[in-house]
PDB file of C-alpha atoms in Angstrom:
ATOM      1  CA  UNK A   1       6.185  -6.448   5.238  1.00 76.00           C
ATOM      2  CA  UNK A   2       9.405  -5.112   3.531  1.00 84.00           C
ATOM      3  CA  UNK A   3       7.936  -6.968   0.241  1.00 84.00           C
ATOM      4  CA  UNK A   4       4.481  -4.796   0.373  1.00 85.00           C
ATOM      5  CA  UNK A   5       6.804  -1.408   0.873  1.00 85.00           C
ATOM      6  CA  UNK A   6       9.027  -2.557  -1.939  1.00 84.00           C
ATOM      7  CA  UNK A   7       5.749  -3.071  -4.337  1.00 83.00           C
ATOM      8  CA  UNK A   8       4.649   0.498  -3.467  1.00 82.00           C
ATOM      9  CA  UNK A   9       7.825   1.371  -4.673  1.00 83.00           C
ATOM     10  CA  UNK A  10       8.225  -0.734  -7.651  1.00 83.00           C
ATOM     11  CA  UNK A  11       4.748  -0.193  -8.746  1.00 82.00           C
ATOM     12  CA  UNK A  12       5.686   3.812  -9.435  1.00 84.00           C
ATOM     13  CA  UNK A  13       9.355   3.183 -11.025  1.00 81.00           C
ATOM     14  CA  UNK A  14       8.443   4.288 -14.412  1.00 81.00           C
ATOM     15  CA  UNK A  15       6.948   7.731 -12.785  1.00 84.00           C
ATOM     16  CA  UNK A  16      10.677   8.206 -11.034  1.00 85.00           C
ATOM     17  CA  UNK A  17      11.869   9.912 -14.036  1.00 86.00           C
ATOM     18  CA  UNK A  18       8.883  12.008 -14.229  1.00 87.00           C
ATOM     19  CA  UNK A  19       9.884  12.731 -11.105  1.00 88.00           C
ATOM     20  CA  UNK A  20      12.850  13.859 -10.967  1.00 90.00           C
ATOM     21  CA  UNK A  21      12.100  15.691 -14.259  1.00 90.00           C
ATOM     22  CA  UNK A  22       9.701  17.839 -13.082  1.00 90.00           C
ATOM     23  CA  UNK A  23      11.667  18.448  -9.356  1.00 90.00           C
ATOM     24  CA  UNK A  24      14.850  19.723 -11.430  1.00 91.00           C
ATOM     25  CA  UNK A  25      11.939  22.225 -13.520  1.00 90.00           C
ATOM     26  CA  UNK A  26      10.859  23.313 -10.083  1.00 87.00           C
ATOM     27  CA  UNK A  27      14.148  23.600  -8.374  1.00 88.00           C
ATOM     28  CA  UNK A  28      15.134  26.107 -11.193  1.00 88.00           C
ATOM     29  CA  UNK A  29      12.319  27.851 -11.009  1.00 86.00           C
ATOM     30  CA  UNK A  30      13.012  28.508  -6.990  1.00 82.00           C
ATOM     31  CA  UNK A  31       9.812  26.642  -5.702  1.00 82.00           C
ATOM     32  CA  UNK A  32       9.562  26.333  -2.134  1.00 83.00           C
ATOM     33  CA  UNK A  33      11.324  23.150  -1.377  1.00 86.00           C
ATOM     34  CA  UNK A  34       8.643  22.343   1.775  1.00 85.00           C
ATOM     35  CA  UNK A  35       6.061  22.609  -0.878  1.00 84.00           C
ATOM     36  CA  UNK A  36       7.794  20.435  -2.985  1.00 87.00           C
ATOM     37  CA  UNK A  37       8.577  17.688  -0.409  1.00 89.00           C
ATOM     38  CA  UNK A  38       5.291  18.031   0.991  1.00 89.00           C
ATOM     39  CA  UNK A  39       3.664  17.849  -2.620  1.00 86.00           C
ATOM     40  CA  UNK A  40       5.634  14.839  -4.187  1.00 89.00           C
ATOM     41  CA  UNK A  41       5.634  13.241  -1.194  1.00 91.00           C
ATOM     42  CA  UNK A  42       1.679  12.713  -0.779  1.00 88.00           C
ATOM     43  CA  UNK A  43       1.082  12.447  -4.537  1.00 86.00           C
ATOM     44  CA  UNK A  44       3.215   9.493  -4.470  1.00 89.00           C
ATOM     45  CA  UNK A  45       1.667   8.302  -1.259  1.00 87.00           C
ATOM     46  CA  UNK A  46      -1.612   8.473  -2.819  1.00 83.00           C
ATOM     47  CA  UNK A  47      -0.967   7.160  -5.824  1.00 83.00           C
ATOM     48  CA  UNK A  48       0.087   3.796  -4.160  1.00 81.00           C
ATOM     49  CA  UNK A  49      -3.201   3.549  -3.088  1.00 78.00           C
ATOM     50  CA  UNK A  50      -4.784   4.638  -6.572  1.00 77.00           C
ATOM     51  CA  UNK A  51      -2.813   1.484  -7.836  1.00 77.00           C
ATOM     52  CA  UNK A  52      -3.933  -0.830  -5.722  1.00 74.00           C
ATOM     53  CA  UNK A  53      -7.773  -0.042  -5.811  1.00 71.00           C
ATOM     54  CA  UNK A  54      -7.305   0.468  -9.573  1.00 70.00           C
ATOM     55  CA  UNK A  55      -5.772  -3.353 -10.554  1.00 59.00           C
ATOM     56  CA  UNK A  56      -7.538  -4.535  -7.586  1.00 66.00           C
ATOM     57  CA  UNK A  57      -4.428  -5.472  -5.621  1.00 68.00           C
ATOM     58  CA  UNK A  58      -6.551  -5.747  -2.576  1.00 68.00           C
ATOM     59  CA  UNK A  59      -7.750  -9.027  -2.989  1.00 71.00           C
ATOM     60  CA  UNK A  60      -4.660 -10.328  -3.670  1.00 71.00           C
ATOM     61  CA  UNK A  61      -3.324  -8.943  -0.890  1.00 73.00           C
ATOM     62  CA  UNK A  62      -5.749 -10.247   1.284  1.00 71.00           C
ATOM     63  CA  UNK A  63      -5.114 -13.945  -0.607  1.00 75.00           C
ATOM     64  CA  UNK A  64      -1.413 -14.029   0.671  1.00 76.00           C
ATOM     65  CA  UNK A  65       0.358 -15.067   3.775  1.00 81.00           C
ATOM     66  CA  UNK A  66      -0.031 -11.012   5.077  1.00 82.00           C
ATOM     67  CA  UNK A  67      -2.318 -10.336   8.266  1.00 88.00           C
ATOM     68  CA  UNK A  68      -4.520  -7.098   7.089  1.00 88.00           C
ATOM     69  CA  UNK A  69      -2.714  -4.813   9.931  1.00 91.00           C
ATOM     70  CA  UNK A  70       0.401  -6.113   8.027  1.00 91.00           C
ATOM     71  CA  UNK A  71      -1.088  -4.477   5.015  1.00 89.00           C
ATOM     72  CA  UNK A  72      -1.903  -0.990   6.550  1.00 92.00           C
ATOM     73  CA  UNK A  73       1.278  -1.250   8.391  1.00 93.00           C
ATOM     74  CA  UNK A  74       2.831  -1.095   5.293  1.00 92.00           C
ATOM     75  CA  UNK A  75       1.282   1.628   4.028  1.00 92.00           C
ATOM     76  CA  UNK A  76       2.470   4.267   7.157  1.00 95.00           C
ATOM     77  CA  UNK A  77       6.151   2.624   7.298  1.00 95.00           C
ATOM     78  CA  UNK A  78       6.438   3.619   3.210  1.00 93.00           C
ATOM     79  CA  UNK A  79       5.242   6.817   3.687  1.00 93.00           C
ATOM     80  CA  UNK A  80       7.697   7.468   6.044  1.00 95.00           C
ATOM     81  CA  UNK A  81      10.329   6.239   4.059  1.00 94.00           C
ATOM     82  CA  UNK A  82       8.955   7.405   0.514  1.00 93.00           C
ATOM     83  CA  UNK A  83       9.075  10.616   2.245  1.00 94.00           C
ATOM     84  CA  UNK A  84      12.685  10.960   3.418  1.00 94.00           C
ATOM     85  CA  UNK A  85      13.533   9.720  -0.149  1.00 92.00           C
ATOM     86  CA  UNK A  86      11.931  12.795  -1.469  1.00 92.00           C
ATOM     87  CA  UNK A  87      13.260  15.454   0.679  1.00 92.00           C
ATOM     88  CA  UNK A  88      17.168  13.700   0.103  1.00 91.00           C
ATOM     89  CA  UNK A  89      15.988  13.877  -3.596  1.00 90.00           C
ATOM     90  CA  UNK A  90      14.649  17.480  -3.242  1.00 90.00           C
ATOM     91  CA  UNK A  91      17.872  18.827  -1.168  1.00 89.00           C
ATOM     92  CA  UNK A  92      20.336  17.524  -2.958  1.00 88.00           C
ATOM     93  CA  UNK A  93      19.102  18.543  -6.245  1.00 88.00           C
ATOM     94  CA  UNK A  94      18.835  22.354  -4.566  1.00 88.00           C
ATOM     95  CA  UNK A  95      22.336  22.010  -3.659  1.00 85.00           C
ATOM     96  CA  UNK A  96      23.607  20.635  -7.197  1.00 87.00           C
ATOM     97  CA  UNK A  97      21.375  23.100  -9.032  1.00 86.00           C
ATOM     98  CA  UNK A  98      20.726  26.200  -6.866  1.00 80.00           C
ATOM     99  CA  UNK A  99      24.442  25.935  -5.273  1.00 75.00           C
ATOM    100  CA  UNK A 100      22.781  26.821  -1.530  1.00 63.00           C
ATOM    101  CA  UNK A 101      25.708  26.965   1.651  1.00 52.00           C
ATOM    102  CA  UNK A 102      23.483  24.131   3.517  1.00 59.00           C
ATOM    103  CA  UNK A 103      23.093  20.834   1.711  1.00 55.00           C
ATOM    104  CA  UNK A 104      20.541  19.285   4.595  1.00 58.00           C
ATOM    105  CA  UNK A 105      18.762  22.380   6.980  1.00 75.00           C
ATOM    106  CA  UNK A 106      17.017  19.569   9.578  1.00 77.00           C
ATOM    107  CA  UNK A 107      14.462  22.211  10.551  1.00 78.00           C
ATOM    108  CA  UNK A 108      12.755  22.335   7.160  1.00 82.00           C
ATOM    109  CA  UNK A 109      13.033  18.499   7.073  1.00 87.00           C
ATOM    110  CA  UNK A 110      11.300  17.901   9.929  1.00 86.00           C
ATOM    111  CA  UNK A 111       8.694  20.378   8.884  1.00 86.00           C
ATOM    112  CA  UNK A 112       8.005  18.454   5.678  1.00 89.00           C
ATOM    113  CA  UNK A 113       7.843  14.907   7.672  1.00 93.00           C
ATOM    114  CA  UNK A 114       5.827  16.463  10.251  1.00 91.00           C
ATOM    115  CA  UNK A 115       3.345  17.907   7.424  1.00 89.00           C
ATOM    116  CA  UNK A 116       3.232  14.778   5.512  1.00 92.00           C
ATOM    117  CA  UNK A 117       2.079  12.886   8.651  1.00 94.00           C
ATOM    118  CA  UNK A 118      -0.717  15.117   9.439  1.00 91.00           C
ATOM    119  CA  UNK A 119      -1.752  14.759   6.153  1.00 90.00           C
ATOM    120  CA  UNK A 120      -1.242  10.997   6.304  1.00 92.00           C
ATOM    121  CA  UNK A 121      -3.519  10.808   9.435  1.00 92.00           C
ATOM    122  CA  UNK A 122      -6.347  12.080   7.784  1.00 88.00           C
ATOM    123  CA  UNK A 123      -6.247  11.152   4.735  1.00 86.00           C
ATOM    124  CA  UNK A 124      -5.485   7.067   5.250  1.00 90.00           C
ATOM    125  CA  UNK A 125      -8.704   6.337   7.353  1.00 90.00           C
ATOM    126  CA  UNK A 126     -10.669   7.860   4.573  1.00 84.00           C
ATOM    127  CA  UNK A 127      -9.248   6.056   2.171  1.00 82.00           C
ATOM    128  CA  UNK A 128      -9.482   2.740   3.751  1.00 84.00           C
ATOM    129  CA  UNK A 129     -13.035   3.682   4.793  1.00 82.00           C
ATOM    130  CA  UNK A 130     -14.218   4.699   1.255  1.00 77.00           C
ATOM    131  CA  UNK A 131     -11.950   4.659  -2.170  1.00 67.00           C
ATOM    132  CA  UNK A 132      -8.925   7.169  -2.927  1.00 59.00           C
ATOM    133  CA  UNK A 133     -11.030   9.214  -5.775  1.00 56.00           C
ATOM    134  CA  UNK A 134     -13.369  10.360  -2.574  1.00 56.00           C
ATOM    135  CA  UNK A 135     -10.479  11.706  -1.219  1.00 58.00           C
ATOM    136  CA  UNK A 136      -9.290  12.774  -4.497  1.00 57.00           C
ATOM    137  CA  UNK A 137     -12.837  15.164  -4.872  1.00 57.00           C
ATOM    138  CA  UNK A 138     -12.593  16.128  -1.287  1.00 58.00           C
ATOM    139  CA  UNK A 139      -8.925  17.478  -1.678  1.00 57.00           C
ATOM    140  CA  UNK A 140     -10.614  19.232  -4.887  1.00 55.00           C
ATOM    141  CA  UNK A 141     -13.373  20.944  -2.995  1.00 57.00           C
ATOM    142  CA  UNK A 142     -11.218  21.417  -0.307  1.00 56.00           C
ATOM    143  CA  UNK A 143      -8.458  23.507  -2.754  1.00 54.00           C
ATOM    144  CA  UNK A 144     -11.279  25.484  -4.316  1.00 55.00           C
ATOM    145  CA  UNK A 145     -12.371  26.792  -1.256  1.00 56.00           C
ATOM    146  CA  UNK A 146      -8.838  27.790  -0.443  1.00 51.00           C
ATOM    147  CA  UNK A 147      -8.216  29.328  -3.673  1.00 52.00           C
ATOM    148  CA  UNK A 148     -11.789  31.339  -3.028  1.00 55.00           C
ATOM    149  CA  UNK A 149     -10.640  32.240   0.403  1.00 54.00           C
ATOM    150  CA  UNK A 150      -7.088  33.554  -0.997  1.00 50.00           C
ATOM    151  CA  UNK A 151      -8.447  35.767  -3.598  1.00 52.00           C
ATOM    152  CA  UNK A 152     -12.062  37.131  -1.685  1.00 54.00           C
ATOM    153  CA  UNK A 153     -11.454  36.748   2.333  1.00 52.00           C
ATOM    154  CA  UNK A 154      -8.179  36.470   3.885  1.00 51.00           C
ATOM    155  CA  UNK A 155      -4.558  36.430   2.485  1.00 54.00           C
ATOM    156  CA  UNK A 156      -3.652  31.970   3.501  1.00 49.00           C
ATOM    157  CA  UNK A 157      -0.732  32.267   2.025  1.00 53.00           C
ATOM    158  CA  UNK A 158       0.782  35.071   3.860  1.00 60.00           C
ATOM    159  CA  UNK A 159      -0.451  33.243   7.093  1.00 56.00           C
ATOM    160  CA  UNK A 160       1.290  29.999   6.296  1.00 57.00           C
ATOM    161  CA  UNK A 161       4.452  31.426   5.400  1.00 61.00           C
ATOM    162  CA  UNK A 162       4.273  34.012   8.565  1.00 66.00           C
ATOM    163  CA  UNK A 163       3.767  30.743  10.083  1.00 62.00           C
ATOM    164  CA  UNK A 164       6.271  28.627   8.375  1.00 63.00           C
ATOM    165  CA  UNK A 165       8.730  31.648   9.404  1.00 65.00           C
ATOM    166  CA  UNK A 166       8.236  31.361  13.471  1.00 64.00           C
ATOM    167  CA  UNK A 167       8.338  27.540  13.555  1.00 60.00           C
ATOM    168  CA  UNK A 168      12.035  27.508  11.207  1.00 58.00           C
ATOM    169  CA  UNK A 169      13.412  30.562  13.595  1.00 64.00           C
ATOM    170  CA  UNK A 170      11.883  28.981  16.519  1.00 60.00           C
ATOM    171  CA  UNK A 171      14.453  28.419  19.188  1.00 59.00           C
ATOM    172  CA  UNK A 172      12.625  26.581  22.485  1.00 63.00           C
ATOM    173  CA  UNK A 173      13.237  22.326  22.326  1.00 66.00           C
ATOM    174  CA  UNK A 174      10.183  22.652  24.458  1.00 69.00           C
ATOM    175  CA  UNK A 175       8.283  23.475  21.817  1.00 72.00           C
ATOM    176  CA  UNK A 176       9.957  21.061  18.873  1.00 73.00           C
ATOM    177  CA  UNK A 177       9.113  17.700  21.405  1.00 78.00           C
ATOM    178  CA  UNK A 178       5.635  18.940  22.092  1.00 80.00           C
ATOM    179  CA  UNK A 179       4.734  19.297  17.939  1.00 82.00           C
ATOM    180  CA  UNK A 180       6.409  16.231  17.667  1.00 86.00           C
ATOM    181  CA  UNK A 181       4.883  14.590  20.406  1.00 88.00           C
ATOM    182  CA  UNK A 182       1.569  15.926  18.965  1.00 90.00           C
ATOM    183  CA  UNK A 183       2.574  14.747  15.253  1.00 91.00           C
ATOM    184  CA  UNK A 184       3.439  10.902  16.474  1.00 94.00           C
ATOM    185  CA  UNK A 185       0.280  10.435  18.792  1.00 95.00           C
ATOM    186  CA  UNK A 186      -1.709  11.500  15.863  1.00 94.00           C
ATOM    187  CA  UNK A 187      -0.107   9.507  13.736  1.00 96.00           C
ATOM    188  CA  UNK A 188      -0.388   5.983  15.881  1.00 96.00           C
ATOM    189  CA  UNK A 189      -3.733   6.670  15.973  1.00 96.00           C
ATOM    190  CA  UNK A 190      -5.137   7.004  12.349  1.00 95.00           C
ATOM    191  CA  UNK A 191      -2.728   3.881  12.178  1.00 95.00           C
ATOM    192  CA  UNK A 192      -4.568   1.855  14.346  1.00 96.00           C
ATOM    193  CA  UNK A 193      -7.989   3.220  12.691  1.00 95.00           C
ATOM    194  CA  UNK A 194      -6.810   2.421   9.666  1.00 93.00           C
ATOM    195  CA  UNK A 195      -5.985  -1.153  10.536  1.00 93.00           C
ATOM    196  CA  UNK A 196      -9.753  -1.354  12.571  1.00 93.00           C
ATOM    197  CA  UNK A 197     -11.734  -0.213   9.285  1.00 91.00           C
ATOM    198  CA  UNK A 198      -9.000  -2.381   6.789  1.00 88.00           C
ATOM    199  CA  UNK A 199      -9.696  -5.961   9.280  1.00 86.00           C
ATOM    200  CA  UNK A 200     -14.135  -4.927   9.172  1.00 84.00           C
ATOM    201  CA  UNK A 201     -13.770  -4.690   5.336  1.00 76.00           C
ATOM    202  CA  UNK A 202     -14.956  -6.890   3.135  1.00 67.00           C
ATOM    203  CA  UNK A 203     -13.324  -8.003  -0.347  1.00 60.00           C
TER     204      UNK A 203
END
């Protein structure tokens, strides 16, 4: 299984520079660095999956010694890990560049991890169900209803960072083990949906 992580990785090493490039661009221009973990961290998720569809990796996949829920498995390990890469990435190039007092602030972190996994949940059934560029038009309709909703009904933006506000000031462990609680539960289970559609598929 490490071998199918590693290709996800290996298959994106030219894009690394790109990468980075365009982090350092959006460090200095003081971007959110949630929205940048979160951001990076599913485009690169995704495009793992574009690959594979695209040079029909699939089959070959399926042709090895791998077990299919091998395969997915893959895919939610990586993201976890492609995702703590990120954020390292993402913090430590705020703390070279920007100079902030706190190289690592775990509450952020988790909020980007947590994030990510929702996101994860949702969107790996559908793309193991259909193909990635349904997704890709969903997320599309999906953003141009948000940016309609921003500019004619109600302010988003101000809601998510109101939002994003009470959960980094938040102060009850309660509350931190039942989002996480939440997070993993819904996280084991678009797993093992994933790996149900993935083993009915046919290649």
């Amino acid at each position: 299984m490490i071998n199918l992580i590693l290709k996800d990785f290996l298959i994106q090493k030219k894009l690394i520079l790109f990468y980075i490039a365009t982090i350092i661009i959006y460090l200095l221009a003081g971007v959110p660095l949630i929205f940048l973990g979160f951001l990076y961290s599913v485009i690169y998720i995704l495009n793992a999956f574009a690959y594979d569809e695209k040079d029909n990796a699939n089959i070959l996949l399926n042709s090895l010694p791998y077990t299919r829920k091998e395969i997915v498995s893959s895919k939610y390990i990586g993201s976890l890990i492609f995702t703590t890469l990120f954020i390292f990435m993402i913090y430590v190039g705020d703390f070279l560049i920007n100079g902030k007092g706190d190289l690592f602030i775990w509450k952020e972190m988790l909020l980007i991890i947590g994030l990510v996994m929702v996101a994860i949940s949702f969107m790996f059934p559908i793309s193991y169900k259909f193909k990635t560029q349904y997704l890709l038009i969903a997320s599309g309709v999906l953003f141009g209803i948000y940016m309609l909703t921003i500019n004619l009904l109600v302010p988003i933006n101000d809601i998510l960072r109101e939002l994003t506000r009470k959960f980094l000031t938040l102060q009850e462990t309660q509350m931190y083990f039942i989002a996480i609680f939440t997070i993993v539960i819904l996280y084991i289970g678009s797993w093992l949906l994933s790996i149900r559609i993935y083993e009915r598929k046919a290649f």
